Amino acid sequence: MAEEHVGPSEKQIAVHWREEEYYQPSPGFVAQANVNDPAVFERFSLENFPECFREYAELLTWDKPWEQTLDASNPPFWRWFTGGRLNASYNCLDRHLKSSRNKVAYYFIPEKEDDPPVAVTYQELFVRVNEFAALLADFGGLKQGDRVTIHMPMVVDLPVAMLACARLGIIHSVVFGGFSGKACADRIVDSASHILITTDGYYRNGQWLNHKEKADVAVEEAAKAGQTVEKVLIFDRHAGRYQSETPLVAGRDYRITELLASYRGARVEPVSMLAEDPLFLMYTSGSTGKPKGVQHGTGGYLSYATATSKYILDIKPDDVYWCMADIGWITGHSYIVYGPLALGVSSILYEGVPTYPDAGRPWRIAQRFGVDIFHTSPTAIRSLRMLGPDEPGRYDYHFRLMVTVGEPIEPDVWRWYYNVVGKREAVIVDTWWQTENGGFLCSTVPALAAMKPGSAGPGIPGIHPVIFDDAGQEVPAGSGRGGNICIRNPWPGIMQTIWNDPDRFVRTYYAKYNTDPNSKDWRDWPYLAGDGAMLADDGYFRILGRIDDVINVAGHRLGTKELESAVLKIGDVAEAAVVAAVDTIKGTSPEVYVSLTPGITPSEELKRRIIDTITQEIGPIAKPRMVWMVPDLPKTRSGKIMRRILSAISNNAEDIGDVTTLSNPEVVAGIQQIVKQRSEG
Ligand code: PRX
């Protein structure tokens, strides 16, 4: 496994970071918090597992109560709240209407600052979801269990489409809007979607982006792989106007505005789903070139997203909550759509980039809407700090709680977040979790534990993490050694399986530390998260980064193999390796090493083609920072590319590690020479 390690080495990070001082939540915060009684840890101890999680499920409205809290009879396919029935859209909408139909669900904020914000109430969201659900059932011919791919930017139509699917028991698969048409096609094919929901375009960084052109590519590429998309349903970014330069394809493309005319006032009964019926798929990167469809269930997932929103984000009915993530990632699913709506809170839904048109934008939004809970990533914090270190102080807003998620946050960046953005008033939770987990795993409970910059914290109530070394031995707290972070027990938010690939699910997450594949005892099935971590004496986990071929660029998860296979589509490239290089804004950024086919000489044109191909195949988020054309890549005797050495070179490591096991150690000096020119030039 070590030779596949692509991130900065544990050693580098450990040297870089020291133990930090604690910051205490204010007495005012503690007094008002949703959880401020330490008894919660006792209630959620392993002795009380799994019944402790009833509390989470009780936050929801069930059509039929569950019979068993956890059916663990077929590890590691855990079934939560079996026998229970509920509908996610009912829980996010209908149940709030009686008391708070006129409450704002979303304030939609267009990226263009002169465009007025739009407030969408729970009643209005309910109406739109019902009308769109009627359209999906009738015109779309969709029914429970079908899959639908949704490729949309940050507009209210996105949660509308998701909740309409949930209402009917249709499994939605939302693809991040920034992904390319080709990446969308791969997900359409794997989920066997016949319908694609998209939009004409949207604003990003001051530009109007034609989004519909990606749908054409997606449908065409999916067809090549044997999957027919029968209908493309297109929302209008500007109500009633289709503004893409890409024409509609007759008999395939339909404008939702026109279709909706037939469904005005329609109401659709929410389908009463079993707790374990799938709610959605979310594709994420792993160690192979093929993204995996992480499948989340209805009852367990929704319970977990809702409870963690309440207890860790400390959401209360009167808050104005803003999560700056994109709904196309898991953070947006759990903490912009399902968790906050199930709690009936008012949220901000912002279309654009945080620094547009300047680094004061988020703070103006916060001031104008009275945002009191703010949720973002280290990358956004770093870029807001770089562009406007003093901006937050110019605005009159007050956060009670702030969240960081998606990447390790450097203590120095954490302190700016705390002192300047939070004005020393807000509690910070550094929440560690993954697409596969449904909700937070490690974080401080905000009123019950001190914050420590750079460390996520202990497992949250009901989550019992442990660090194992490669031999399966537990790495004790305070040992100063890193290892693989695992979770000892199942929890309601854990994925159900990988869509169409249960073997990969077992292999990827459970095989490493399971000693008896026939064991029916959940204790024998620790969940392998795929991150390296260290555990300090105080029980706080510090996350060191991925242990597999996944890199984290600006909080976006990318598989190095996905980038490599894109590059290998170019005939002039013989071999390719992608590594993560430390980046002051994005945390890490991809660098590509290629060797060329015999007879091809390095050129700027080829470099450009490599970059363009990655952008077309995956999307601009995967754009490499550097492309290095080298005579040969370092390899083991068995022919494996040693990414660890390339990563050390890209990161200017003093010690690039042992090269004696290479079959071609002589190439290393030449590569170092080429890369060195960067710092000199
Ligand atoms: O490496 C960890 C990092 O992001 C990975 C999960 O990425 P994804 O599935 O896209 O979900 C991101 C948002 C939940 C993890 O394996 N990661 C996530 N949160 C943190 C983190 N690394 C350090 N600190 C965090 N708070």
XYZ file of C-alpha atoms and ligand atoms in Angstrom, residues 17 282-285 294 325 329-332 335 375 378 403-409 429-440 442-443 454-456 485 527 529-532 541-548 550-552 555-558, ligand 1:
85
model
C 2.113 20.247 12.699
C -23.699 9.476 -5.332
C -20.718 8.599 -7.456
C -17.335 9.074 -5.889
C -13.744 8.310 -6.766
C -22.380 4.932 -3.289
C -20.761 23.444 -0.531
C -21.391 16.605 -3.439
C -22.400 14.644 -0.361
C -22.040 17.686 1.913
C -24.748 19.399 -0.096
C -26.302 19.451 4.859
C -20.463 25.912 6.727
C -10.591 25.001 4.007
C -18.043 24.407 10.099
C -15.007 23.264 8.176
C -15.154 20.108 6.081
C -13.550 18.259 3.230
C -9.828 18.608 3.831
C -7.436 18.983 6.717
C -7.296 22.618 7.797
C -16.607 22.244 14.267
C -14.049 20.505 12.049
C -16.129 17.661 10.672
C -14.436 14.628 9.172
C -16.488 12.246 7.051
C -16.972 10.944 3.521
C -19.496 10.359 0.747
C -19.852 6.802 2.018
C -20.803 7.863 5.550
C -23.987 9.908 5.092
C -22.984 12.332 7.841
C -20.261 13.379 10.249
C -15.418 12.826 13.849
C -16.003 16.280 15.269
C -6.133 21.114 12.881
C -7.804 18.174 14.626
C -11.289 17.030 13.754
C -8.640 5.149 10.719
C -15.139 -0.002 8.409
C -12.313 4.784 5.814
C -9.287 5.081 3.528
C -7.684 7.928 5.459
C -4.506 8.005 7.469
C -8.142 12.467 15.696
C -5.998 14.380 13.255
C -6.678 13.346 9.681
C -3.564 12.993 7.532
C -5.114 12.367 4.119
C -5.954 9.456 1.856
C -4.100 6.177 1.959
C -5.334 5.087 -1.470
C -7.534 9.286 -4.206
C -6.421 12.889 -4.145
C -8.260 15.775 -2.595
C -12.040 19.476 -1.160
C -13.047 17.605 -4.314
C -12.299 13.950 -4.382
C -10.560 12.697 -7.527
O -9.661 12.501 3.107
C -10.844 12.835 3.789
C -11.285 14.225 3.373
O -12.221 14.052 2.334
C -12.406 12.664 2.054
C -13.837 12.386 1.689
O -14.175 13.070 0.533
P -15.678 13.074 0.041
O -16.196 11.693 0.019
O -15.730 13.840 -1.223
O -16.468 13.846 1.150
C -16.070 15.167 1.466
C -17.016 15.810 2.427
C -17.569 14.970 3.476
C -11.994 11.975 3.319
O -11.646 10.628 3.090
N -11.910 14.958 4.485
C -13.226 15.192 4.662
N -13.428 15.955 5.746
C -12.223 16.192 6.302
C -11.252 15.550 5.501
N -9.941 15.590 5.806
C -9.583 16.262 6.911
N -10.451 16.912 7.722
C -11.776 16.913 7.460
N -12.607 17.574 8.250
